[in-house]
Amino acid sequence: MTDPTPSVLFVCVHNAGRSQMAAGWLRHLAGDAVEVRSAGSAPADQVNPVAVEAMREVGIDITGQAPKIVTPQDAAASTVVITMGCGDVCPYFPGQRHEDWKLDDPAGQDIAAVRLIRDEIGDRVRALVAELRPAG
């Protein structure tokens, strides 16, 4: 019997910056080995164009993504729920693994600031992939 594919839900307020970048990193680093979701408690109209540009610089295309509302079903179906700055409005399901990543919000920031956020998210996602998909 094979282990079920782990799934990760990234949640931030607008689902336009941090959670979209994290989902892009996870898709890029884990491929089909991990199911990836992202959502927000108050989704924006579009993904932050500066976040799109910052991710493009590292070869990850998130232009096809759109902010969406987090649902209890998405959260309940996820192995790990990672919140990013949405505090009490983010969903919490007892018995699930939850992490809160303290990250600056890229909204309104210039590309230099968003690059730093992108790189910190990339480091955290690499560590997450190593946990979820151990070698061997």
Short mmCIF file of C-alpha atoms in Angstrom, two decimals:
data_model
loop_
_atom_site.label_atom_id
_atom_site.label_comp_id
_atom_site.label_asym_id
_atom_site.label_seq_id
_atom_site.Cartn_x
_atom_site.Cartn_y
_atom_site.Cartn_z
CA MET A 1 0.00 0.00 0.00
CA THR A 2 1.31 3.44 -0.86
CA ASP A 3 0.97 6.45 1.37
CA PRO A 4 -1.72 8.90 0.33
CA THR A 5 -0.45 12.06 -1.33
CA PRO A 6 -0.02 14.78 1.29
CA SER A 7 -1.88 18.03 0.67
CA VAL A 8 -1.04 21.53 1.79
CA LEU A 9 -3.35 24.54 2.02
CA PHE A 10 -1.70 27.97 2.14
CA VAL A 11 -4.00 30.69 3.51
CA CYS A 12 -3.47 34.45 3.70
CA VAL A 13 -5.98 37.28 3.78
CA HIS A 14 -6.16 38.23 0.11
CA ASN A 15 -4.72 35.06 -1.49
CA ALA A 16 -2.82 37.43 -3.77
CA GLY A 17 0.78 37.37 -2.53
CA ARG A 18 2.25 35.16 0.18
CA SER A 19 -0.06 32.17 -0.26
CA GLN A 20 0.20 32.32 -4.05
CA MET A 21 4.00 32.47 -3.92
CA ALA A 22 4.10 29.57 -1.44
CA ALA A 23 1.79 27.48 -3.64
CA GLY A 24 3.96 28.29 -6.66
CA TRP A 25 7.09 27.21 -4.81
CA LEU A 26 5.48 23.98 -3.62
CA ARG A 27 4.21 23.05 -7.10
CA HIS A 28 7.66 23.81 -8.50
CA LEU A 29 9.62 21.85 -5.86
CA ALA A 30 7.30 18.89 -5.23
CA GLY A 31 5.49 18.46 -8.55
CA ASP A 32 2.74 15.86 -8.25
CA ALA A 33 4.16 14.47 -4.98
CA VAL A 34 2.13 16.99 -2.95
CA GLU A 35 -1.35 18.34 -3.61
CA VAL A 36 -1.29 22.14 -3.42
CA ARG A 37 -4.11 24.53 -2.52
CA SER A 38 -4.17 28.22 -1.70
CA ALA A 39 -7.00 30.48 -0.60
CA GLY A 40 -7.79 33.62 1.35
CA SER A 41 -10.20 34.84 3.96
CA ALA A 42 -10.99 37.98 1.89
CA PRO A 43 -9.68 37.28 -1.65
CA ALA A 44 -8.41 40.12 -3.81
CA ASP A 45 -9.46 40.66 -7.43
CA GLN A 46 -6.13 39.41 -8.82
CA VAL A 47 -2.76 38.03 -7.82
CA ASN A 48 -0.32 40.81 -6.85
CA PRO A 49 1.58 41.70 -10.06
CA VAL A 50 4.79 42.33 -8.09
CA ALA A 51 4.54 38.82 -6.61
CA VAL A 52 4.02 37.45 -10.13
CA GLU A 53 7.14 39.29 -11.33
CA ALA A 54 9.24 38.15 -8.34
CA MET A 55 8.28 34.53 -8.94
CA ARG A 56 8.94 34.87 -12.69
CA GLU A 57 12.52 35.90 -11.81
CA VAL A 58 13.10 32.43 -10.28
CA GLY A 59 11.39 30.60 -13.16
CA ILE A 60 8.00 30.02 -11.51
CA ASP A 61 4.88 31.19 -13.35
CA ILE A 62 1.89 32.03 -11.15
CA THR A 63 0.07 34.16 -13.74
CA GLY A 64 -2.64 31.52 -14.21
CA GLN A 65 -3.67 31.60 -10.55
CA ALA A 66 -6.65 33.53 -9.20
CA PRO A 67 -7.44 34.46 -5.60
CA LYS A 68 -10.20 32.34 -4.09
CA ILE A 69 -12.09 32.12 -0.82
CA VAL A 70 -10.98 29.54 1.72
CA THR A 71 -13.65 26.92 2.37
CA PRO A 72 -14.01 24.51 5.27
CA GLN A 73 -13.86 21.70 2.71
CA ASP A 74 -10.45 22.83 1.42
CA ALA A 75 -9.10 23.06 4.94
CA ALA A 76 -10.59 19.74 6.07
CA ALA A 77 -9.13 17.94 3.02
CA SER A 78 -5.60 19.20 3.70
CA THR A 79 -2.85 17.37 5.55
CA VAL A 80 -1.20 20.65 6.55
CA VAL A 81 -2.77 24.12 6.78
CA ILE A 82 -0.27 26.99 6.70
CA THR A 83 -1.58 30.44 7.54
CA MET A 84 0.23 33.66 6.76
CA GLY A 85 -0.94 36.71 8.63
CA CYS A 86 -4.69 36.17 8.70
CA GLY A 87 -4.88 35.57 12.44
CA ASP A 88 -8.25 34.58 13.85
CA VAL A 89 -10.06 34.73 10.50
CA CYS A 90 -8.08 31.73 9.20
CA PRO A 91 -9.78 28.36 9.59
CA TYR A 92 -8.68 25.97 12.31
CA PHE A 93 -9.60 22.30 12.45
CA PRO A 94 -8.62 20.37 15.58
CA GLY A 95 -6.50 17.33 14.87
CA GLN A 96 -4.88 18.86 11.78
CA ARG A 97 -1.34 20.11 11.50
CA HIS A 98 -1.38 23.90 11.51
CA GLU A 99 1.52 26.29 11.12
CA ASP A 100 1.48 30.06 11.10
CA TRP A 101 4.29 31.56 9.05
CA LYS A 102 5.09 35.11 10.16
CA LEU A 103 5.89 36.85 6.87
CA ASP A 104 5.74 40.44 5.70
CA ASP A 105 2.80 41.21 3.43
CA PRO A 106 3.98 41.97 -0.13
CA ALA A 107 0.96 44.23 -0.79
CA GLY A 108 2.16 47.71 -1.69
CA GLN A 109 5.84 46.71 -1.49
CA ASP A 110 8.42 47.26 -4.22
CA ILE A 111 10.10 44.39 -6.07
CA ALA A 112 13.19 44.41 -3.79
CA ALA A 113 11.04 43.85 -0.69
CA VAL A 114 8.94 41.19 -2.43
CA ARG A 115 12.11 39.33 -3.48
CA LEU A 116 13.07 38.99 0.20
CA ILE A 117 9.60 37.65 1.07
CA ARG A 118 9.74 35.29 -1.94
CA ASP A 119 13.11 33.91 -0.85
CA GLU A 120 12.00 33.39 2.76
CA ILE A 121 8.88 31.56 1.53
CA GLY A 122 11.07 29.44 -0.78
CA ASP A 123 13.29 28.41 2.15
CA ARG A 124 10.28 27.47 4.27
CA VAL A 125 8.67 25.49 1.44
CA ARG A 126 11.93 23.58 0.82
CA ALA A 127 11.94 22.56 4.51
CA LEU A 128 8.26 21.57 4.27
CA VAL A 129 8.92 19.41 1.19
CA ALA A 130 11.76 17.65 3.02
CA GLU A 131 9.35 16.86 5.88
CA LEU A 132 6.48 15.71 3.70
CA ARG A 133 8.51 13.70 1.21
CA PRO A 134 11.54 12.31 3.07
CA ALA A 135 14.25 10.75 0.93
CA GLY A 136 14.02 7.03 0.34
#
